[in-house]
mmCIF file with all atom_site columns, C-alpha atoms in Angstrom:
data_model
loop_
_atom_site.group_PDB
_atom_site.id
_atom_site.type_symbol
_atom_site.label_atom_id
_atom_site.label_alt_id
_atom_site.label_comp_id
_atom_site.label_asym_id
_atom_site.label_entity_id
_atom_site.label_seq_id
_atom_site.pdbx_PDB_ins_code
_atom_site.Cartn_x
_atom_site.Cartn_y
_atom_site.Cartn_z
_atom_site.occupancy
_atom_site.B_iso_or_equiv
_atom_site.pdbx_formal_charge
_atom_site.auth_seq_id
_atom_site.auth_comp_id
_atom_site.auth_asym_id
_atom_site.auth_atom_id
_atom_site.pdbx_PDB_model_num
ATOM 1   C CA . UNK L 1 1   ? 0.000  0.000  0.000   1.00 0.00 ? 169 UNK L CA 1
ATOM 2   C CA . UNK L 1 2   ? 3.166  2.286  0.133   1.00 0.00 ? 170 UNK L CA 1
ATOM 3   C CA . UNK L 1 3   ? 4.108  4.303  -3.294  1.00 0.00 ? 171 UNK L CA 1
ATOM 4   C CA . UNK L 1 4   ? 7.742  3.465  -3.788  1.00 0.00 ? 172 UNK L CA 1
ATOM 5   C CA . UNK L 1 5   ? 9.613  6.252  -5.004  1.00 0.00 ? 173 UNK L CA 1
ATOM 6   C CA . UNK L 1 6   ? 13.485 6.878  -6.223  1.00 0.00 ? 174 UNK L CA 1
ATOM 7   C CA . UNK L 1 7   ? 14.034 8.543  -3.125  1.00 0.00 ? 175 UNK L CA 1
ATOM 8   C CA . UNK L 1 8   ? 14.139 5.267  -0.895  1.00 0.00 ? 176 UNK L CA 1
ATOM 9   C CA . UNK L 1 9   ? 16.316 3.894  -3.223  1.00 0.00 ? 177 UNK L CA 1
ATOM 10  C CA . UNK L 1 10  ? 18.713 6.807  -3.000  1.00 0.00 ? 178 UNK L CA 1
ATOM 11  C CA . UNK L 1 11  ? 18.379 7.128  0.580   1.00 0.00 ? 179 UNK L CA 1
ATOM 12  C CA . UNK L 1 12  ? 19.695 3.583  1.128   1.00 0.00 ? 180 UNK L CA 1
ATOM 13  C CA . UNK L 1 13  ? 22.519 3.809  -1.262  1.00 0.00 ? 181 UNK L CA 1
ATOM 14  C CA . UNK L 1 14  ? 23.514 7.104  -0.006  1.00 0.00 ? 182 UNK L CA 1
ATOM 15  C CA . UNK L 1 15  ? 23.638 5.283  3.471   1.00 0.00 ? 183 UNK L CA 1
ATOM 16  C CA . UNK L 1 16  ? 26.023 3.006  2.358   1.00 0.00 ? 184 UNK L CA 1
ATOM 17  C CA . UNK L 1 17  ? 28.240 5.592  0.949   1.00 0.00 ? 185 UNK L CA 1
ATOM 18  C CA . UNK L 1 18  ? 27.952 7.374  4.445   1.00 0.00 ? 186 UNK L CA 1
ATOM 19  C CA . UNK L 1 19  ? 29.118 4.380  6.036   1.00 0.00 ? 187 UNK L CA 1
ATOM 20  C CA . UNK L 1 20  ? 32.087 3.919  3.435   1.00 0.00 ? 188 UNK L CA 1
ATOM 21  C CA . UNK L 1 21  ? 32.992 7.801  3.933   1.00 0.00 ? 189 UNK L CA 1
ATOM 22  C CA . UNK L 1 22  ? 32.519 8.809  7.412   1.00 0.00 ? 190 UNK L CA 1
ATOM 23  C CA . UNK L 1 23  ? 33.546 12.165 6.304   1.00 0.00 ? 191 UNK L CA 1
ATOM 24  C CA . UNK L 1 24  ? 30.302 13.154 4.509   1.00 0.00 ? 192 UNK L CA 1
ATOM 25  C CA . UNK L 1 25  ? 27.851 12.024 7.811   1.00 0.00 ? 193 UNK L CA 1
ATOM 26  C CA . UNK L 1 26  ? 30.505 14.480 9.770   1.00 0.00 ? 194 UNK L CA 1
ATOM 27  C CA . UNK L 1 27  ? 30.151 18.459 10.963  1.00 0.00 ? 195 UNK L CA 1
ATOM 28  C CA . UNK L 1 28  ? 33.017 20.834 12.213  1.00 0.00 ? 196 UNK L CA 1
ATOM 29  C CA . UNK L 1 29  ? 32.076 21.789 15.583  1.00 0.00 ? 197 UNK L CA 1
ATOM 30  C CA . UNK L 1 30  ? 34.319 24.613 17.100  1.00 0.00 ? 198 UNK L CA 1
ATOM 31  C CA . UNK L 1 31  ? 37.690 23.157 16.493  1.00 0.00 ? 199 UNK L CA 1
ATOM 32  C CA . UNK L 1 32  ? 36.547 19.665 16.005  1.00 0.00 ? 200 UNK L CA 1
ATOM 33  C CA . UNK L 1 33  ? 35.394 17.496 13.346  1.00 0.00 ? 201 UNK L CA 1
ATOM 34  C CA . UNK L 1 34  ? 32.552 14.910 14.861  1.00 0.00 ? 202 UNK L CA 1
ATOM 35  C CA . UNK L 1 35  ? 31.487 11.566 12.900  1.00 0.00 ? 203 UNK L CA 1
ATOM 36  C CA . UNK L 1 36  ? 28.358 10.720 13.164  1.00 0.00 ? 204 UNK L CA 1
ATOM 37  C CA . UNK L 1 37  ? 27.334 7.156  13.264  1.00 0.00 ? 205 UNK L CA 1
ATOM 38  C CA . UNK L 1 38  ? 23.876 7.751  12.843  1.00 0.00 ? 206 UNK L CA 1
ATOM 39  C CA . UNK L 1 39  ? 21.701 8.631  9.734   1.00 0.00 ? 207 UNK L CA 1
ATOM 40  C CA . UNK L 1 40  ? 19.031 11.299 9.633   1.00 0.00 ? 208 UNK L CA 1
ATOM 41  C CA . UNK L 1 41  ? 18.475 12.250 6.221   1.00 0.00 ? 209 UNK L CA 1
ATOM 42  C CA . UNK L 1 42  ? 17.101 15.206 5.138   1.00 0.00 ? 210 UNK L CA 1
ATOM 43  C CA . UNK L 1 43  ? 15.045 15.427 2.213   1.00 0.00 ? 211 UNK L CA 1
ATOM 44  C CA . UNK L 1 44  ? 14.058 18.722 0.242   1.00 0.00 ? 212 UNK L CA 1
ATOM 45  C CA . UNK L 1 45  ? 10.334 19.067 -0.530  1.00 0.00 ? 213 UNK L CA 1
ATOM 46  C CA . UNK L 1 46  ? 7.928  21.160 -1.844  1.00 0.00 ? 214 UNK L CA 1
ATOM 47  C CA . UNK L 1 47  ? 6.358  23.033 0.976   1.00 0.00 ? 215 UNK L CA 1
ATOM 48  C CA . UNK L 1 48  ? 3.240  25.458 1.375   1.00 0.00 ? 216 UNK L CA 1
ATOM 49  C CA . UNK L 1 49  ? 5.980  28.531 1.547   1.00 0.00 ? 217 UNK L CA 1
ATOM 50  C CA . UNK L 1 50  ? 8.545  26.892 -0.809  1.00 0.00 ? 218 UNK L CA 1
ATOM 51  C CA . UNK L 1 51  ? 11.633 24.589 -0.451  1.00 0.00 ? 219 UNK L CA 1
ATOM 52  C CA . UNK L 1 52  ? 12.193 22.610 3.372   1.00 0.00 ? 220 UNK L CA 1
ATOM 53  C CA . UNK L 1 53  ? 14.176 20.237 4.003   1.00 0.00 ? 221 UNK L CA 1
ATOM 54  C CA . UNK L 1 54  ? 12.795 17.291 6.980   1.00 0.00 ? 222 UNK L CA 1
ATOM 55  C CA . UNK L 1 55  ? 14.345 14.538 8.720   1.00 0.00 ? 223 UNK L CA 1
ATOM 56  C CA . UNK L 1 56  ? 13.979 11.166 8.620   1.00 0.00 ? 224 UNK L CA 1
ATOM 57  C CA . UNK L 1 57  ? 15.276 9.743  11.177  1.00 0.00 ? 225 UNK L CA 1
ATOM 58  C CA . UNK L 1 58  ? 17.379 6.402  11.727  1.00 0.00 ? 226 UNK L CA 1
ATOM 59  C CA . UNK L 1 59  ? 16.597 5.864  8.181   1.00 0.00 ? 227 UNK L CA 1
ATOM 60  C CA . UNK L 1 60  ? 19.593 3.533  7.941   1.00 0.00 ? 228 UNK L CA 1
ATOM 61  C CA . UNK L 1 61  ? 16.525 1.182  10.167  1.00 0.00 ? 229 UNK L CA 1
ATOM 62  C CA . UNK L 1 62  ? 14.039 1.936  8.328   1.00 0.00 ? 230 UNK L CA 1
ATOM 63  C CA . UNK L 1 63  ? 12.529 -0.001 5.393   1.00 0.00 ? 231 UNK L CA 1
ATOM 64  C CA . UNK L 1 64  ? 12.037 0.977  1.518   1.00 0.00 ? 232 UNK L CA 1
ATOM 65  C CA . UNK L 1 65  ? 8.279  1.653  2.292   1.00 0.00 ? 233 UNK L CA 1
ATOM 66  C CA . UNK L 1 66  ? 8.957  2.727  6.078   1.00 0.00 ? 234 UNK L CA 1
ATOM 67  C CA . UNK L 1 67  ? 11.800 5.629  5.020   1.00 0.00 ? 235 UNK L CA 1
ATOM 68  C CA . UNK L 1 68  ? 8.739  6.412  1.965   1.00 0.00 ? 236 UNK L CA 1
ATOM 69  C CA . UNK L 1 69  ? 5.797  6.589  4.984   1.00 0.00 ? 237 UNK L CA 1
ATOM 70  C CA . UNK L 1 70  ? 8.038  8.873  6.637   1.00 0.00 ? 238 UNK L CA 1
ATOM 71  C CA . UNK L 1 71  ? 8.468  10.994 3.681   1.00 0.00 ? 239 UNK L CA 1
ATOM 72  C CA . UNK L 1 72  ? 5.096  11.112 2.594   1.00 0.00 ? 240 UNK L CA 1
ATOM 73  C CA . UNK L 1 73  ? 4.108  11.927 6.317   1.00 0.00 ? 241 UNK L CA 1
ATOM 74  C CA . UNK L 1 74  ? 6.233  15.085 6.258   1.00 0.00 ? 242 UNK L CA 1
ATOM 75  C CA . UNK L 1 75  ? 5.720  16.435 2.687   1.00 0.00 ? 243 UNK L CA 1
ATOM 76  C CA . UNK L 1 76  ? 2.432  16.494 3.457   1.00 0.00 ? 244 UNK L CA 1
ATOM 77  C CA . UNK L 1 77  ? 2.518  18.202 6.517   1.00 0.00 ? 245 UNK L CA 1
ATOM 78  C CA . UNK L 1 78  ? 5.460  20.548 5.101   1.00 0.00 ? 246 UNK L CA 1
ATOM 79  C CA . UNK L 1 79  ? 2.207  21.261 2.247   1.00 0.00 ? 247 UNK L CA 1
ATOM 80  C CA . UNK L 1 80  ? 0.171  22.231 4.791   1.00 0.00 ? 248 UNK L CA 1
ATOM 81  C CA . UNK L 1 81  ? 2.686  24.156 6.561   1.00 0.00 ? 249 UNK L CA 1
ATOM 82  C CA . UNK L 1 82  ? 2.867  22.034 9.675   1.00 0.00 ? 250 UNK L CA 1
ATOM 83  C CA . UNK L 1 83  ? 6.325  20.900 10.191  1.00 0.00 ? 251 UNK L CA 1
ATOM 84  C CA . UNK L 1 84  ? 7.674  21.604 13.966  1.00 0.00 ? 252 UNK L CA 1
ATOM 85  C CA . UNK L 1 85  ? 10.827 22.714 14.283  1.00 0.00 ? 253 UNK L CA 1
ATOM 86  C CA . UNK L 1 86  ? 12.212 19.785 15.632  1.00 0.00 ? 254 UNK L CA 1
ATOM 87  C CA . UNK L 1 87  ? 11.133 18.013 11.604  1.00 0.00 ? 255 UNK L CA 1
ATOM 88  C CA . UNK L 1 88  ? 13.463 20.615 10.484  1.00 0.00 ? 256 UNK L CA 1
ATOM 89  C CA . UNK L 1 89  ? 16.334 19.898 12.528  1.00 0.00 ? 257 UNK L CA 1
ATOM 90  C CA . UNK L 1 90  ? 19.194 17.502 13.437  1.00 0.00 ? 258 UNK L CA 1
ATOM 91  C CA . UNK L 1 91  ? 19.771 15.960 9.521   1.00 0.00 ? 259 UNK L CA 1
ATOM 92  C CA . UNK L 1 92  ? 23.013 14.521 8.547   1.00 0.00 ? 260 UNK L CA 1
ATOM 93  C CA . UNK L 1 93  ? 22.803 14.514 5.008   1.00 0.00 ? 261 UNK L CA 1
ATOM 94  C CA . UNK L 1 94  ? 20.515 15.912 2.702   1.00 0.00 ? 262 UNK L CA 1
ATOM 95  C CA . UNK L 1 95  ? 19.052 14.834 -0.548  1.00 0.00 ? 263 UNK L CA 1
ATOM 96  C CA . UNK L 1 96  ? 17.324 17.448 -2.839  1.00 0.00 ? 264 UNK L CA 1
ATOM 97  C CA . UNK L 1 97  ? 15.627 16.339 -5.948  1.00 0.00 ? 265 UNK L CA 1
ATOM 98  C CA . UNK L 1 98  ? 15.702 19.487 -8.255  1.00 0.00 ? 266 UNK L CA 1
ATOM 99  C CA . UNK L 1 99  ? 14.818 17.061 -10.787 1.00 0.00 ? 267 UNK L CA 1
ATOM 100 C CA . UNK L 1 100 ? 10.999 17.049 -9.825  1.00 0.00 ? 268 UNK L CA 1
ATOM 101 C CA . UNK L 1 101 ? 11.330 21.048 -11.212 1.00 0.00 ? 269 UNK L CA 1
ATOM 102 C CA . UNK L 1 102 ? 12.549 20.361 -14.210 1.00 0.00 ? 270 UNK L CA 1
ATOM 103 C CA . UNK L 1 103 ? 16.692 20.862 -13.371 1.00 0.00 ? 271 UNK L CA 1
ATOM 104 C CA . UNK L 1 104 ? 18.825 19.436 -15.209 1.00 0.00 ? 272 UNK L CA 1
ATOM 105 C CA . UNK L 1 105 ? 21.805 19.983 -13.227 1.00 0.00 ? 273 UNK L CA 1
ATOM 106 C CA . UNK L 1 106 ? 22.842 22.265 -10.358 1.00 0.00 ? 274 UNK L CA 1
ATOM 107 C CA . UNK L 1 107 ? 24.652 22.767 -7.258  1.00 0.00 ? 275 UNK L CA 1
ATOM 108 C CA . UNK L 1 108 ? 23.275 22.287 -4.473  1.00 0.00 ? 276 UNK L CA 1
ATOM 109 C CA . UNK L 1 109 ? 24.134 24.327 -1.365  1.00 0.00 ? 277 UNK L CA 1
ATOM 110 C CA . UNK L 1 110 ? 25.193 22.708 1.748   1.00 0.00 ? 278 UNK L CA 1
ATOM 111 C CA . UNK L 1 111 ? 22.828 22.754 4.961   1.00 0.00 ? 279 UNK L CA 1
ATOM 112 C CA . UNK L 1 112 ? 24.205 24.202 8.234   1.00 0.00 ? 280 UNK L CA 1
ATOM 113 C CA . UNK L 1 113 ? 26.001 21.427 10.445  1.00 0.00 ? 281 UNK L CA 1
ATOM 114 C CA . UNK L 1 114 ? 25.993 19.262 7.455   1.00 0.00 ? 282 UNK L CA 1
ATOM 115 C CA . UNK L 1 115 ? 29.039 18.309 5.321   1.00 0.00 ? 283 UNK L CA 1
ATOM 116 C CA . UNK L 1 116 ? 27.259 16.807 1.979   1.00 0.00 ? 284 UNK L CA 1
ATOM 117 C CA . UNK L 1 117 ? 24.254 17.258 0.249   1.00 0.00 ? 285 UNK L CA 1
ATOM 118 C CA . UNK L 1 118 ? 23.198 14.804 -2.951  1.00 0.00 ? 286 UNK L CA 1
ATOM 119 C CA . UNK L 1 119 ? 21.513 17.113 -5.497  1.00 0.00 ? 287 UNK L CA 1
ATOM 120 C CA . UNK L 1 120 ? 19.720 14.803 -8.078  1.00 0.00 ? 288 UNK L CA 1
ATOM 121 C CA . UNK L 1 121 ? 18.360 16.122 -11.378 1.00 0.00 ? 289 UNK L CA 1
ATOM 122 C CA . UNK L 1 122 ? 15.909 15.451 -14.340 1.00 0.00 ? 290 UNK L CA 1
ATOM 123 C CA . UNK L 1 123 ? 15.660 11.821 -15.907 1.00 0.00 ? 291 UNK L CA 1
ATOM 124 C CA . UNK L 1 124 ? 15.741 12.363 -19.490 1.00 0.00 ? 292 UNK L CA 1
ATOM 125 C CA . UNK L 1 125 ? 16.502 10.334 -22.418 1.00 0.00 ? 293 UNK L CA 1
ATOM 126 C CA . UNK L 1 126 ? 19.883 10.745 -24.216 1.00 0.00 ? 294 UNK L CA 1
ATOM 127 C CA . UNK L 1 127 ? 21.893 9.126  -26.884 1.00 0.00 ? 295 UNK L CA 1
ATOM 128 C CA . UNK L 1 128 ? 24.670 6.821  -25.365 1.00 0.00 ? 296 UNK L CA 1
ATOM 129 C CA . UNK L 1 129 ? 27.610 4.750  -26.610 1.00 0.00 ? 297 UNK L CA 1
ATOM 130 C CA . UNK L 1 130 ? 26.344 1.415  -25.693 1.00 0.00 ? 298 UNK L CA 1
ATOM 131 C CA . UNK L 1 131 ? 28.626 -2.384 -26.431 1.00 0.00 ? 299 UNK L CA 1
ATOM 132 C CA . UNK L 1 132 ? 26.509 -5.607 -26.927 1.00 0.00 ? 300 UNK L CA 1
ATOM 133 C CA . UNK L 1 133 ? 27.023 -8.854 -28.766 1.00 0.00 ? 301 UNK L CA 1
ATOM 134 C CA . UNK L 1 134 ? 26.733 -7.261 -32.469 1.00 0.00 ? 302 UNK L CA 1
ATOM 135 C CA . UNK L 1 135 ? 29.913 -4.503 -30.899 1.00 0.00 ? 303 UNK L CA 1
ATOM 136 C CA . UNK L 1 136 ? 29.228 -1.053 -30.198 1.00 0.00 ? 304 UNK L CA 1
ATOM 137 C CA . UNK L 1 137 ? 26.236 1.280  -31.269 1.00 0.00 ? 305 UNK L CA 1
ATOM 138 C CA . UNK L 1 138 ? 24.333 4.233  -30.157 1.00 0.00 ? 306 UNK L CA 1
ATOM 139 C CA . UNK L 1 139 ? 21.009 3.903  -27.677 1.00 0.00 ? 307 UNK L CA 1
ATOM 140 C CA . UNK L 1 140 ? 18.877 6.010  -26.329 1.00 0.00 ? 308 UNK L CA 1
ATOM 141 C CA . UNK L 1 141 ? 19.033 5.257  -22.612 1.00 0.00 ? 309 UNK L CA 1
ATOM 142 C CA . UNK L 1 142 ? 17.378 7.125  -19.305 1.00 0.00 ? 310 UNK L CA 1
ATOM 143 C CA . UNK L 1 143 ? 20.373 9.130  -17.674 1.00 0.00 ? 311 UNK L CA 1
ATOM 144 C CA . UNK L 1 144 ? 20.124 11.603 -14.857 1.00 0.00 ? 312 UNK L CA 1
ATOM 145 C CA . UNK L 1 145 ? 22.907 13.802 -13.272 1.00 0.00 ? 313 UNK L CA 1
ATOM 146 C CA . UNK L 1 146 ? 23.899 13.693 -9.596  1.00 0.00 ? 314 UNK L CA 1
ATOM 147 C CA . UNK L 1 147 ? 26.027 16.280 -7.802  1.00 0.00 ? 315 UNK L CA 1
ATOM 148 C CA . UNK L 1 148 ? 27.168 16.420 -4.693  1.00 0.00 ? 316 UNK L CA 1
ATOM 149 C CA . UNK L 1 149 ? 27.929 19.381 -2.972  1.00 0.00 ? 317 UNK L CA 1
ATOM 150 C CA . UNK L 1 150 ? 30.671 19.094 0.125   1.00 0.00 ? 318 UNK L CA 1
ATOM 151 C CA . UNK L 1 151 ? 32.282 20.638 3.301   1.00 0.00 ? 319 UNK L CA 1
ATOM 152 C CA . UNK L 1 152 ? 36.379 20.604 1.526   1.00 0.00 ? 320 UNK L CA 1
ATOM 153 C CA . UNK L 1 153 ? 37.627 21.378 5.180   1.00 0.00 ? 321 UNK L CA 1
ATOM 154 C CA . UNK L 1 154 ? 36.274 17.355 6.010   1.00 0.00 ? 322 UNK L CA 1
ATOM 155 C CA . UNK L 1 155 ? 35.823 15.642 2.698   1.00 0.00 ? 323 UNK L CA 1
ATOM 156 C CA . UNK L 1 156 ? 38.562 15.855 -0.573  1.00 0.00 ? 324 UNK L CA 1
ATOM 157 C CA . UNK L 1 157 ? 37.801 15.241 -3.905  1.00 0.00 ? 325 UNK L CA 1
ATOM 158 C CA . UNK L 1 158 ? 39.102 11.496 -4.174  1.00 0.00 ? 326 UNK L CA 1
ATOM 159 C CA . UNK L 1 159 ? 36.782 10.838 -1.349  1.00 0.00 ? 327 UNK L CA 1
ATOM 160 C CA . UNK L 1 160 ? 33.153 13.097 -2.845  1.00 0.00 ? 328 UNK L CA 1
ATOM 161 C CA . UNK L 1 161 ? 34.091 11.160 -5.674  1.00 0.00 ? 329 UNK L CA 1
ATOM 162 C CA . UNK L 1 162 ? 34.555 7.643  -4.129  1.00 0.00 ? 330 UNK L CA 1
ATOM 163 C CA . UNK L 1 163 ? 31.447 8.225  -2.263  1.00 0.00 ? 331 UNK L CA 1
ATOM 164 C CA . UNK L 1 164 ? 29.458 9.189  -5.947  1.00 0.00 ? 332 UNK L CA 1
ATOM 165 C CA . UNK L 1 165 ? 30.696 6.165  -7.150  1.00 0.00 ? 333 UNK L CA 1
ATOM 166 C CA . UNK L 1 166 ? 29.408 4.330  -4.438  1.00 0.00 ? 334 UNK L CA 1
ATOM 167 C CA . UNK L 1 167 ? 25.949 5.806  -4.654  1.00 0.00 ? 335 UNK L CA 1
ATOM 168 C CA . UNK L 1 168 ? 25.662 5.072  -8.630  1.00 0.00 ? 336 UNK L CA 1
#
């Protein structure tokens, strides 16, 4: 009874980039860097008085159709302009779907206390250089972008990389 969307499956693999990169779950806190070893991911969504980004929390024990209850639950209460303050707060990681609008690729901008932030964009069909048993040929094949935004003082490039690699 649960509409699965791409942003469970997302969620999870980001997760196990998180746990792979400890970095990107992290936060500079005075002179300190602290690793999480928890997951609350915020999600951007669509609310009643534009863009807000909720928490799921523990979503690394949640399943598919649990973390997508969750999300639903707060979408629809960010719609209605009913999110407390305490939705809003204490995310780890954020995932932002400009896709949804239209985007086909952007950057998206890091949330305070947060070192990472996936941005994902558009699906759209595009011509690709695909090899099969007749050799090589041109398709047309689903792609979509995927950025992510980081905190350089805690994560390098090898390592936002690694962890996009990871996610795909």
């Amino acid at each position: 009874g649960v509409k699965l969307g791409f942003t469970a499956f997302f969620a999870k693999a980001v997760i196990e980039g998180l746990r792979d990169f400890p970095g990107i779950n992290g936060e500079i806190r005075g002179k300190d860097i602290v690793y999480k070893d928890y997951f609350n991911i915020g999600v951007a969504v669509g609310g009643g008085r534009g863009l807000v980004v909720p928490v799921v929390r523990d979503a690394d024990q949640l399943s598919f159709a649990a973390f997508e209850t969750s999300l639903g639950d707060l979408a629809g209460k960010a719609r209605d302009n009913k999110l407390t303050l305490a939705e809003l707060q204490g995310g780890t990681f954020t995932i932002s779907n400009g896709g949804v609008y239209g985007s086909l690729l952007s950057t998206p901008i890091l949330n305070p206390h947060q070192s990472g932030i996936l941005g994902l964009h558009k699906i759209e069909r595009r011509p690709v250089a695909v090899t099969d048993a007749d050799g090589e040929k041109v398709a047309i094949r689903p792609m979509m972008y995927v950025a992510l935004s980081y905190d350089h003082r805690i994560v390098d490039g090898r390592e936002a990389v690694s962890f996009l690699v990871r996610v795909k």
